[in-house]
Coordinates of C-alpha atoms in Angstrom, one line a residue:
M1 CA -177.4 -51.2 -12.2
R2 CA -180.6 -53.2 -11.8
R3 CA -182.2 -49.8 -11.0
V4 CA -181.0 -48.2 -13.7
I5 CA -182.1 -50.9 -16.0
A6 CA -185.4 -51.0 -14.7
A7 CA -185.9 -47.1 -14.7
L8 CA -185.0 -47.0 -18.4
L9 CA -187.6 -49.7 -19.0
A10 CA -190.2 -48.0 -17.0
T11 CA -189.1 -45.0 -19.3
L12 CA -189.7 -46.7 -22.5
L13 CA -193.0 -48.2 -21.5
A14 CA -194.1 -44.6 -20.3
L15 CA -193.3 -43.3 -23.7
A16 CA -195.4 -46.3 -25.3
G17 CA -198.3 -45.2 -23.4
V18 CA -198.0 -48.0 -20.8
P19 CA -198.1 -46.3 -17.1
R20 CA -195.8 -48.0 -14.5
A21 CA -197.6 -49.4 -11.3
D22 CA -196.1 -48.8 -7.8
A23 CA -195.8 -52.4 -7.2
S24 CA -192.8 -53.3 -9.3
N25 CA -192.3 -56.7 -8.2
Y26 CA -193.3 -58.0 -11.8
W27 CA -190.2 -56.2 -13.2
P28 CA -187.7 -59.1 -12.6
Y29 CA -189.9 -61.4 -14.7
V30 CA -190.5 -58.7 -17.5
T31 CA -187.1 -57.6 -17.8
A32 CA -186.0 -61.3 -17.9
G33 CA -188.6 -62.1 -20.9
N34 CA -187.8 -58.6 -22.8
N35 CA -183.8 -60.1 -22.4
A36 CA -184.7 -63.5 -23.6
E37 CA -187.1 -62.3 -26.5
A38 CA -184.0 -60.1 -27.8
A39 CA -181.8 -63.2 -27.6
G40 CA -184.2 -65.2 -29.9
D41 CA -185.4 -67.6 -26.8
L42 CA -188.7 -67.1 -27.0
R43 CA -189.8 -70.0 -24.9
T44 CA -187.9 -68.5 -21.6
A45 CA -189.4 -65.2 -22.5
V46 CA -192.7 -66.4 -22.3
A47 CA -192.1 -68.2 -19.3
N48 CA -191.0 -65.3 -17.6
W49 CA -194.0 -63.0 -18.9
E50 CA -196.5 -65.7 -17.7
K51 CA -195.0 -65.4 -14.3
A52 CA -195.3 -61.4 -14.6
L53 CA -198.7 -61.0 -15.8
P54 CA -200.9 -62.3 -12.8
L55 CA -198.7 -59.3 -11.0
I56 CA -198.9 -56.9 -13.7
K57 CA -202.9 -57.4 -14.0
G58 CA -203.1 -57.0 -10.2
S59 CA -201.5 -53.8 -9.9
G60 CA -204.0 -52.4 -12.4
E61 CA -201.6 -52.2 -15.4
Y62 CA -204.2 -53.1 -18.1
N63 CA -202.4 -51.6 -21.1
M64 CA -199.1 -53.3 -20.0
C65 CA -201.3 -56.8 -19.3
G66 CA -202.8 -56.5 -22.7
V67 CA -199.5 -56.1 -24.2
Y68 CA -197.8 -59.1 -22.7
A69 CA -200.8 -61.4 -23.0
Q70 CA -200.9 -60.9 -26.5
K71 CA -197.2 -61.8 -27.0
I72 CA -197.6 -64.9 -24.9
A73 CA -200.9 -66.0 -26.7
R74 CA -199.3 -65.7 -30.1
A75 CA -196.4 -67.5 -29.3
R76 CA -198.2 -70.5 -27.9
D77 CA -200.5 -70.1 -30.9
Q78 CA -197.3 -70.5 -33.1
W79 CA -196.2 -73.4 -31.3
G80 CA -199.7 -75.5 -31.6
D81 CA -200.6 -75.0 -28.1
L82 CA -204.2 -73.8 -28.5
D83 CA -205.2 -74.4 -25.4
G84 CA -202.8 -72.0 -23.8
A85 CA -203.4 -69.6 -26.8
I86 CA -207.2 -69.4 -25.8
R87 CA -206.4 -68.5 -22.4
Y88 CA -203.9 -65.7 -22.8
Y89 CA -206.2 -64.4 -25.8
Q90 CA -208.7 -64.2 -23.5
A91 CA -206.7 -62.4 -21.1
E92 CA -205.3 -60.1 -23.7
I93 CA -209.0 -58.9 -24.5
E94 CA -210.1 -59.0 -21.0
C95 CA -207.5 -56.5 -20.0
W96 CA -207.6 -54.3 -23.0
E97 CA -211.3 -53.9 -22.5
K98 CA -210.6 -52.6 -19.0
A99 CA -208.0 -50.3 -20.4
D100 CA -210.3 -48.6 -22.8
A101 CA -212.8 -48.7 -20.2
K102 CA -210.6 -47.0 -17.6
E103 CA -209.7 -44.4 -20.2
G104 CA -213.1 -44.0 -21.7
T105 CA -212.0 -44.7 -25.3
S106 CA -212.0 -47.8 -27.8
K107 CA -208.8 -47.1 -29.4
R108 CA -207.7 -51.0 -28.5
E109 CA -210.1 -52.6 -30.6
D110 CA -208.1 -52.4 -33.4
W111 CA -205.1 -53.9 -31.6
M112 CA -207.6 -56.9 -30.5
R113 CA -209.2 -57.1 -34.0
W114 CA -207.1 -60.2 -35.4
D115 CA -206.9 -61.9 -32.2
R116 CA -210.8 -61.9 -31.4
M117 CA -211.1 -63.5 -35.1
R118 CA -208.1 -65.9 -34.0
L119 CA -210.1 -67.1 -30.9
E120 CA -213.4 -67.5 -32.8
Q121 CA -210.9 -69.9 -35.1
I122 CA -209.4 -71.9 -32.2
I123 CA -212.4 -72.1 -29.3
P124 CA -213.9 -75.3 -30.0
R125 CA -217.9 -75.2 -30.5
L126 CA -220.5 -78.0 -30.1
E127 CA -224.2 -77.9 -30.4
V128 CA -226.9 -80.8 -30.5
F129 CA -229.6 -80.6 -32.4
V130 CA -232.7 -82.8 -32.8
A131 CA -234.6 -83.4 -35.6
Q132 CA -238.6 -82.5 -35.5
P133 CA -241.4 -83.0 -37.9
T134 CA -242.4 -80.1 -39.8
A135 CA -246.2 -81.2 -40.1
G136 CA -248.6 -78.9 -38.2
V137 CA -245.7 -76.4 -37.8
K138 CA -246.6 -73.1 -39.2
P139 CA -243.9 -70.7 -38.9
R140 CA -244.8 -66.9 -38.3
N141 CA -244.1 -63.6 -39.8
L142 CA -243.4 -65.4 -43.2
A143 CA -242.2 -62.6 -45.6
K144 CA -243.3 -62.6 -49.5
H145 CA -241.9 -65.8 -51.5
E146 CA -240.7 -67.2 -48.0
P147 CA -240.3 -71.0 -47.8
A148 CA -242.0 -72.2 -44.4
F149 CA -238.7 -74.5 -44.2
G150 CA -235.8 -75.0 -46.3
V151 CA -233.6 -73.5 -48.9
L152 CA -234.4 -72.5 -52.4
I153 CA -231.5 -73.8 -54.4
G154 CA -230.4 -72.0 -57.8
G155 CA -227.8 -70.4 -59.8
T156 CA -226.9 -68.6 -62.9
V157 CA -227.6 -70.5 -66.0
D158 CA -226.6 -68.3 -69.0
R159 CA -222.6 -68.7 -68.5
D160 CA -222.2 -71.8 -67.3
P161 CA -221.0 -74.2 -70.1
A162 CA -222.9 -77.3 -68.6
I163 CA -226.2 -75.6 -68.6
E164 CA -226.0 -72.9 -71.1
N165 CA -229.8 -72.0 -70.5
N166 CA -230.7 -75.6 -70.8
L167 CA -232.5 -75.8 -67.5
S168 CA -233.4 -79.5 -68.0
A169 CA -229.8 -80.1 -67.9
V170 CA -229.5 -78.9 -64.4
R171 CA -230.8 -81.9 -62.8
W172 CA -228.4 -84.1 -64.8
V173 CA -225.3 -81.8 -63.7
Y174 CA -226.3 -80.6 -60.3
G175 CA -228.1 -83.6 -58.9
K176 CA -231.6 -81.8 -58.8
P177 CA -233.6 -79.1 -60.4
Y178 CA -232.9 -75.3 -59.5
G179 CA -235.8 -73.6 -57.5
I180 CA -234.7 -70.0 -58.7
V181 CA -232.4 -68.9 -61.8
M182 CA -230.1 -66.0 -61.0
I183 CA -229.9 -63.1 -63.4
Y184 CA -227.8 -59.8 -63.7
D185 CA -229.8 -57.1 -65.4
E186 CA -228.9 -53.1 -65.8
V187 CA -231.1 -50.5 -65.0
G188 CA -232.6 -48.8 -68.3
R189 CA -234.0 -51.8 -69.9
D190 CA -238.0 -52.5 -70.3
Y191 CA -237.6 -56.2 -70.4
I192 CA -236.1 -58.9 -68.5
N193 CA -232.5 -59.8 -69.9
A194 CA -232.9 -63.5 -69.8
A195 CA -232.8 -66.2 -72.6
R196 CA -236.3 -67.4 -73.6
E197 CA -235.4 -70.8 -72.4
V198 CA -235.7 -69.3 -68.8
L199 CA -238.4 -67.0 -69.1
D200 CA -240.6 -70.0 -70.6
S201 CA -239.6 -72.1 -67.5
G202 CA -241.4 -69.8 -65.2
L203 CA -238.9 -70.4 -62.3
P204 CA -238.7 -68.2 -60.0
L205 CA -235.8 -65.4 -60.8
Q206 CA -233.4 -63.8 -58.6
I207 CA -232.2 -60.6 -60.3
A208 CA -229.4 -58.4 -59.7
W209 CA -231.0 -55.1 -61.3
Q210 CA -227.7 -52.8 -61.4
P211 CA -227.7 -49.2 -62.1
T212 CA -224.2 -49.7 -63.9
R213 CA -224.4 -45.7 -65.0
G214 CA -224.8 -44.7 -61.4
L215 CA -227.8 -44.3 -59.0
H216 CA -229.1 -40.9 -60.9
S217 CA -230.1 -43.6 -63.7
V218 CA -232.7 -45.1 -61.4
T219 CA -235.8 -42.7 -62.4
E220 CA -239.2 -43.2 -61.5
S221 CA -239.8 -43.9 -65.5
A222 CA -237.0 -46.3 -65.5
V223 CA -238.2 -48.1 -62.6
R224 CA -241.8 -48.4 -63.9
A225 CA -240.9 -49.6 -67.2
Y226 CA -239.0 -52.3 -65.7
A227 CA -241.8 -53.3 -63.1
R228 CA -244.3 -53.8 -66.0
A229 CA -241.7 -56.5 -67.6
L230 CA -241.5 -57.9 -64.1
R231 CA -245.3 -57.9 -63.6
E232 CA -246.1 -59.3 -66.9
Y233 CA -243.7 -62.4 -66.1
G234 CA -246.2 -63.2 -63.1
R235 CA -244.1 -65.7 -61.4
P236 CA -242.2 -64.6 -58.0
V237 CA -239.3 -62.5 -58.6
Y238 CA -236.6 -61.6 -56.1
L239 CA -235.2 -58.2 -56.9
R240 CA -231.7 -57.5 -55.5
F241 CA -231.4 -53.9 -56.4
A242 CA -228.1 -52.3 -56.5
N243 CA -226.3 -55.4 -54.6
E244 CA -223.1 -54.9 -52.9
M245 CA -223.5 -51.2 -52.5
N246 CA -220.9 -51.3 -49.5
G247 CA -218.2 -52.4 -52.0
S248 CA -215.8 -49.8 -53.5
W249 CA -215.7 -52.0 -56.7
V250 CA -219.3 -50.6 -57.7
P251 CA -220.4 -47.7 -59.5
W252 CA -223.4 -47.2 -56.9
Y253 CA -221.0 -47.1 -53.9
G254 CA -220.2 -44.1 -51.7
N255 CA -223.4 -42.2 -51.5
P256 CA -225.5 -43.7 -48.9
E257 CA -228.1 -41.2 -48.7
L258 CA -229.0 -41.5 -52.4
Y259 CA -228.7 -45.4 -52.5
E260 CA -231.6 -45.5 -49.7
E261 CA -233.7 -43.0 -51.6
K262 CA -233.4 -45.2 -54.9
F263 CA -233.9 -48.3 -53.0
R264 CA -237.2 -46.6 -51.7
L265 CA -238.3 -45.4 -54.9
V266 CA -237.9 -48.9 -56.5
A267 CA -239.6 -50.5 -53.4
R268 CA -242.6 -48.3 -53.5
I269 CA -242.8 -48.7 -57.5
M270 CA -242.8 -52.1 -57.3
R271 CA -245.2 -52.6 -54.6
E272 CA -247.6 -50.4 -57.1
E273 CA -246.9 -51.9 -60.4
A274 CA -245.4 -55.6 -59.7
P275 CA -246.9 -57.2 -56.6
N276 CA -244.9 -60.4 -57.4
V277 CA -241.6 -58.8 -56.8
A278 CA -239.9 -59.2 -53.1
M279 CA -237.4 -56.5 -52.7
V280 CA -233.7 -57.8 -51.5
W281 CA -231.4 -55.7 -49.9
A282 CA -227.8 -57.5 -50.2
P283 CA -224.4 -56.2 -49.4
N284 CA -221.4 -57.8 -49.5
Y285 CA -220.0 -59.6 -46.2
V286 CA -216.9 -57.3 -46.7
G287 CA -216.8 -53.7 -47.2
A288 CA -217.9 -50.5 -45.9
D289 CA -220.2 -50.4 -43.1
Y290 CA -223.5 -51.9 -44.7
M291 CA -226.1 -50.7 -42.2
Q292 CA -225.5 -46.9 -43.3
Y293 CA -227.1 -48.0 -46.5
Y294 CA -230.0 -49.8 -45.0
P295 CA -233.4 -48.2 -46.2
G296 CA -235.6 -49.6 -43.5
D297 CA -237.6 -52.6 -42.5
E298 CA -240.7 -51.4 -44.3
W299 CA -238.9 -51.1 -47.6
V300 CA -237.2 -54.4 -47.4
D301 CA -238.5 -58.0 -47.8
W302 CA -235.5 -60.2 -47.9
V303 CA -231.9 -59.3 -46.6
G304 CA -229.2 -61.4 -48.6
V305 CA -225.3 -61.2 -48.7
S306 CA -222.7 -62.2 -51.4
A307 CA -220.3 -64.4 -49.7
Y308 CA -217.5 -66.3 -51.6
H309 CA -215.1 -69.2 -49.8
D310 CA -211.9 -68.7 -50.7
A311 CA -208.7 -70.8 -50.1
H312 CA -206.7 -68.0 -50.0
F313 CA -207.6 -64.4 -49.6
L314 CA -207.2 -62.4 -53.3
A315 CA -206.3 -66.1 -54.7
D316 CA -202.8 -65.4 -53.3
M317 CA -200.9 -68.2 -51.2
S318 CA -198.4 -65.6 -49.7
Q319 CA -201.0 -63.8 -47.9
S320 CA -200.7 -64.1 -44.0
D321 CA -203.0 -66.2 -41.9
M322 CA -204.0 -62.7 -40.2
M323 CA -205.0 -61.2 -43.3
N324 CA -207.2 -64.5 -44.5
G325 CA -208.6 -64.3 -41.0
L326 CA -209.9 -60.9 -41.2
Y327 CA -212.0 -62.0 -44.1
Y328 CA -213.0 -65.0 -42.9
Q329 CA -211.0 -66.9 -45.5
G330 CA -208.4 -69.5 -46.2
Q331 CA -207.7 -72.7 -44.5
K332 CA -208.2 -71.9 -40.8
A333 CA -211.5 -69.9 -40.9
N334 CA -214.9 -71.2 -40.2
P335 CA -216.9 -70.9 -43.1
L336 CA -220.3 -70.5 -41.5
D337 CA -219.0 -67.5 -39.9
K338 CA -219.3 -65.3 -43.0
F339 CA -222.9 -65.2 -42.4
K340 CA -223.2 -64.7 -38.4
E341 CA -223.4 -60.7 -38.2
I342 CA -225.9 -60.5 -41.2
Y343 CA -227.9 -63.3 -39.5
A344 CA -228.0 -61.8 -35.9
T345 CA -229.0 -58.5 -37.1
F346 CA -231.8 -59.4 -39.1
A347 CA -232.8 -62.9 -39.0
D348 CA -235.5 -61.9 -36.1
R349 CA -237.7 -60.1 -38.9
K350 CA -236.2 -60.8 -42.3
P351 CA -235.7 -64.2 -44.1
I352 CA -231.7 -64.2 -45.5
M353 CA -230.3 -65.3 -48.8
I354 CA -227.0 -66.1 -49.4
A355 CA -227.7 -64.1 -52.9
E356 CA -224.2 -64.9 -54.5
T357 CA -221.7 -67.6 -53.7
G358 CA -218.7 -69.6 -54.8
Y359 CA -216.5 -72.2 -53.2
N360 CA -213.0 -71.9 -54.7
Y361 CA -210.9 -74.7 -56.1
G362 CA -208.0 -72.9 -57.6
N363 CA -206.7 -69.9 -59.3
N364 CA -205.4 -71.0 -62.6
T365 CA -206.8 -68.2 -64.5
P366 CA -205.8 -65.3 -66.8
A367 CA -206.0 -62.7 -63.9
S368 CA -204.2 -64.8 -61.8
R369 CA -201.4 -65.7 -64.1
A370 CA -201.2 -62.1 -64.9
A371 CA -200.9 -61.1 -61.6
G372 CA -197.8 -63.6 -61.1
L373 CA -199.6 -65.4 -58.5
R374 CA -198.5 -69.2 -57.6
V375 CA -201.0 -71.5 -59.0
Y376 CA -202.8 -73.9 -56.3
D377 CA -205.5 -76.5 -56.2
S378 CA -207.6 -76.2 -53.5
S379 CA -210.4 -79.0 -54.9
Q380 CA -210.6 -81.1 -51.7
W381 CA -210.8 -78.0 -49.5
A382 CA -213.5 -77.0 -51.4
A383 CA -215.6 -79.9 -51.5
D384 CA -215.1 -80.2 -47.8
T385 CA -216.0 -76.6 -47.0
V386 CA -219.6 -77.0 -49.2
R387 CA -220.3 -80.2 -47.4
Y388 CA -219.8 -78.3 -44.0
V389 CA -221.8 -75.3 -44.9
Y390 CA -224.6 -77.1 -46.5
A391 CA -224.8 -79.4 -43.8
Y392 CA -225.1 -76.8 -41.1
L393 CA -227.1 -74.1 -42.7
P394 CA -230.3 -76.0 -41.6
M395 CA -229.2 -76.0 -37.8
I396 CA -227.2 -73.1 -37.3
Y397 CA -229.2 -70.5 -39.7
P398 CA -232.2 -72.0 -40.2
R399 CA -233.8 -68.7 -41.6
I400 CA -231.6 -68.6 -44.6
K401 CA -233.9 -69.7 -47.2
M402 CA -232.0 -69.2 -50.3
V403 CA -228.7 -70.0 -51.8
G404 CA -227.6 -68.8 -55.3
H405 CA -224.6 -70.0 -56.9
F406 CA -222.4 -67.9 -59.2
N407 CA -221.3 -70.4 -61.9
V408 CA -219.7 -68.3 -64.7
E409 CA -216.9 -69.3 -67.1
D410 CA -215.7 -65.9 -68.3
T411 CA -215.0 -64.0 -65.6
V412 CA -212.1 -61.2 -64.6
D413 CA -211.7 -62.9 -61.2
K414 CA -208.6 -64.6 -59.8
Q415 CA -210.6 -67.3 -58.1
E416 CA -212.0 -70.3 -60.0
Y417 CA -215.5 -70.7 -59.0
L418 CA -217.5 -72.7 -61.6
M419 CA -218.9 -75.9 -59.8
S420 CA -219.3 -77.8 -63.1
R421 CA -215.9 -77.9 -64.1
N422 CA -214.2 -79.3 -61.1
R423 CA -215.2 -82.8 -60.6
T424 CA -214.3 -83.1 -56.9
L425 CA -216.1 -80.0 -55.9
L426 CA -219.2 -81.0 -58.1
N427 CA -219.5 -84.3 -56.4
A428 CA -219.5 -82.7 -53.1
V429 CA -222.6 -80.0 -54.2
R430 CA -224.4 -82.7 -55.6
E431 CA -224.2 -84.6 -52.3
A432 CA -224.8 -81.7 -50.2
I433 CA -228.0 -80.6 -51.9
A434 CA -229.5 -83.5 -52.2
S435 CA -231.0 -83.3 -48.5
E436 CA -234.5 -82.5 -48.5
W437 CA -234.0 -79.0 -46.9
Y438 CA -232.7 -77.8 -50.4
L439 CA -235.7 -76.9 -52.6
S440 CA -236.3 -77.2 -56.1
S441 CA -240.0 -75.3 -55.8
L442 CA -241.5 -73.0 -53.5
S443 CA -244.1 -75.7 -52.9
Q444 CA -241.8 -78.0 -51.7
V445 CA -241.8 -78.9 -47.8
P446 CA -239.0 -81.1 -46.0
E447 CA -240.4 -83.6 -43.8
S448 CA -238.2 -82.6 -40.7
H449 CA -236.4 -79.5 -39.3
W450 CA -233.3 -79.3 -36.5
L451 CA -234.2 -77.6 -33.3
P452 CA -231.6 -77.3 -30.5
A453 CA -231.5 -80.1 -28.3
E454 CA -232.5 -77.9 -25.2
Q455 CA -235.8 -76.9 -27.2
A456 CA -236.7 -80.3 -28.8
V457 CA -239.0 -83.0 -27.6
L458 CA -236.9 -86.6 -28.1
P459 CA -239.4 -89.1 -29.6
D460 CA -238.5 -92.8 -29.0
K461 CA -236.4 -93.1 -32.1
A462 CA -235.0 -89.6 -32.3
R463 CA -232.2 -88.1 -34.9
L464 CA -229.5 -86.2 -33.5
A465 CA -227.1 -84.0 -35.1
S466 CA -224.0 -82.2 -33.8
Y467 CA -222.6 -79.1 -34.9
V468 CA -218.7 -79.2 -34.5
W469 CA -215.9 -76.8 -35.1
L470 CA -212.5 -77.4 -33.7
G471 CA -210.6 -75.2 -35.7
D472 CA -206.8 -76.1 -36.1
R473 CA -207.3 -79.2 -34.6
G474 CA -209.4 -80.7 -37.4
L475 CA -212.7 -82.7 -37.3
G476 CA -212.7 -86.3 -35.8
R477 CA -215.7 -87.8 -34.5
V478 CA -218.3 -87.4 -32.2
E479 CA -219.9 -90.0 -29.7
C480 CA -222.9 -90.3 -27.8
R481 CA -223.0 -91.8 -24.3
L482 CA -226.0 -92.3 -21.8
D483 CA -224.4 -92.4 -18.3
G484 CA -221.1 -92.9 -19.6
R485 CA -222.4 -95.9 -22.1
L486 CA -221.5 -95.5 -25.5
L487 CA -224.7 -95.4 -27.7
A488 CA -223.7 -94.1 -30.9
T489 CA -220.6 -92.8 -33.0
S490 CA -220.3 -90.7 -36.2
Y491 CA -217.4 -89.9 -38.3
K492 CA -218.6 -87.1 -40.7
V493 CA -220.5 -83.9 -40.5
P494 CA -223.3 -83.1 -39.5
Y495 CA -222.6 -86.3 -37.3
E496 CA -226.0 -87.5 -37.4
V497 CA -227.0 -90.5 -35.4
E498 CA -230.1 -92.3 -34.7
I499 CA -230.5 -93.4 -31.0
D500 CA -233.6 -95.5 -29.8
F501 CA -235.1 -94.1 -26.5
T502 CA -237.8 -96.8 -26.0
R503 CA -236.8 -98.4 -22.8
I504 CA -235.1 -95.3 -21.5
T505 CA -237.2 -94.2 -18.5
G506 CA -236.3 -92.1 -15.5
Q507 CA -233.4 -89.6 -15.3
H508 CA -230.1 -90.3 -16.7
T509 CA -227.0 -88.1 -18.0
F510 CA -226.9 -87.8 -21.9
T511 CA -223.3 -86.4 -23.0
V512 CA -222.3 -85.6 -26.7
Q513 CA -218.3 -85.8 -27.3
A514 CA -216.1 -84.3 -30.1
Y515 CA -212.8 -85.6 -30.7
D516 CA -210.1 -83.9 -32.9
K517 CA -208.7 -85.6 -35.9
S518 CA -205.8 -86.9 -33.4
G519 CA -208.6 -88.7 -31.5
K520 CA -208.3 -86.4 -28.2
L521 CA -211.4 -85.2 -26.7
A522 CA -212.1 -81.7 -27.5
A523 CA -215.3 -80.7 -26.6
E524 CA -218.2 -82.2 -24.7
V525 CA -221.7 -80.9 -23.7
S526 CA -224.1 -82.9 -21.1
Y527 CA -227.7 -82.8 -20.6
S528 CA -230.1 -84.3 -17.8
L529 CA -232.4 -86.6 -19.8
R530 CA -235.9 -86.7 -18.3
S531 CA -238.7 -89.0 -19.4
L532 CA -242.4 -87.7 -19.7
A533 CA -245.5 -89.5 -19.7
G534 CA -247.6 -88.3 -22.8
S535 CA -251.4 -89.1 -23.6
G536 CA -252.2 -92.7 -24.8
Q537 CA -249.3 -94.5 -26.1
K538 CA -247.1 -91.7 -26.5
S539 CA -243.9 -91.0 -24.7
A540 CA -241.2 -88.5 -24.9
R541 CA -238.3 -87.2 -23.2
L542 CA -236.5 -83.5 -22.7
L543 CA -233.0 -82.7 -22.5
K544 CA -231.9 -80.0 -19.8
P545 CA -228.6 -78.7 -20.0
A546 CA -226.6 -80.1 -17.1
Q547 CA -223.8 -77.3 -16.6
G548 CA -224.3 -75.3 -19.8
V549 CA -221.6 -76.1 -22.3
N550 CA -218.9 -78.1 -20.7
N551 CA -215.8 -78.1 -23.1
A552 CA -212.6 -80.1 -22.4
Q553 CA -210.6 -77.4 -23.0
A554 CA -210.8 -74.1 -20.8
P555 CA -213.9 -72.4 -21.8
G556 CA -214.0 -69.5 -24.3
P557 CA -216.6 -66.5 -24.3
E558 CA -218.7 -68.4 -26.7
Q559 CA -218.7 -71.7 -24.5
V560 CA -220.0 -70.0 -21.4
Q561 CA -223.2 -69.5 -22.6
T562 CA -226.3 -67.6 -20.9
W563 CA -229.5 -69.5 -20.7
R564 CA -233.1 -68.2 -20.6
R565 CA -236.2 -70.1 -19.4
V566 CA -238.7 -71.2 -21.9
P567 CA -241.8 -73.0 -22.0
V568 CA -241.9 -76.5 -23.9
I569 CA -245.4 -77.8 -25.5
Y570 CA -245.8 -81.5 -25.8
D571 CA -249.1 -83.1 -26.7
G572 CA -250.7 -80.0 -26.6
V573 CA -249.6 -79.2 -22.9
T574 CA -247.4 -76.5 -21.8
L575 CA -244.9 -78.3 -19.4
L576 CA -242.2 -76.7 -16.8
P577 CA -239.7 -74.2 -18.3
F578 CA -236.7 -75.2 -19.3
L579 CA -233.5 -73.6 -19.9
T580 CA -232.1 -72.7 -23.8
P581 CA -229.4 -70.4 -24.8
A582 CA -230.3 -66.7 -24.5

């Protein structure tokens, strides 16, 4: 009877595209696990599948290995065993990648898509940064109207009821003046469609210039007429032509070849007619593949992205964690991950702007009510998210150089974003952009910038910060230790501390530890701290990773870093190369 059952199971798995190995010693565990699952006893099922999995993998049955690793990972994730879930999500991905390689296909990528993103959500991340002075540092290859350091901050003013084009009110409402004003304009006008108060202010403009009648309306005469208006304005203009072109909700979507042709036309004419204009290519972070719309480096000055932070995908509380995760939305997603792909693609050669953004604090809107959606209040989540994003942009994405807030009252959106209407969010925004990193003019320069600890020189009194993401574990505190002795503790992002290294000489072990909200150690990184003697009375120290990134949990693919050697220059002298993340 047992052979009959095994044969039936083998037949079923073969029909599902899972070949059976010669070595069948995993079958008793697979059978017991499947029977337990059918009986509703998932814990017994998992216990048996875990015994079967190394045997399945060892037999080369990589597709079957991926199937059962996924079952185990999702079960452990459901139980809140994040460490176990990490191990088995990794096993699933490894097995299915091997299965695809063996067959010369990529069909399993769709099977793994959510699991890859879930793995990103739950793997702890910890990176250490050191503040360095900007004085004397001259970044190379700056683009047109790109600040050397910092982020130009701004937003819409025409439909923000707290502002209503009164730019003097911006400081009172948001805590500091805007460095840019966001405008939406249509192709076909020969003037800038903005209030006289805005134009008289002379502030840089970020203009979404939209061909609402389609790309065929973008003719040479229409472009030249608008270019003359921009030239007459005379101040810096960031022209976001036909933005979100990869989204089916805009009429200029769907013809990448024509889009590229029109973008190049606009860029060429602006360079001829309006040298104060920087061309911005700005897709949405979700939608069709944006690279098919890219007109080429020679035509693009800045790369932008529209990225909103929503408590629930499409303002719908019934959306699954899987659907939220696929769009980097919801309570479990890392909000910084929205920018990682476009930043990794372009930041080495183009400045990046978050051209349009908002933080969703609720859905009590006519559109939401008309859709019959359950109303929610996510004010505290929005406030925490804005603090997190703006605390870490200077460290994780130092070449993001502009942020534009979409503060509009009368929209058809289901989500609420208007910052001035929600006191909890507004207070968080004021606190977040108070940092010197967020600029009110192109002439401002922050006194300091952040470098990864591996690339920085530690002065006698050093400011350190820690980028921490702990996923479902929740953020707690960060501790800094020297040879095990506690030096400093911080309890809120970006976990900034000041440490006096004046009397510390010789070689030591410097450790940074991140604890989750329950007080459990979730991640740590250790460095070899080495003192250096400089000229005169100067002294400094370098941090060399002791073992790469050491995590208190099982290391994931983002924690097992590769390192490259780079020279460190101190006091004009090139020192021996130290390791830094590749």
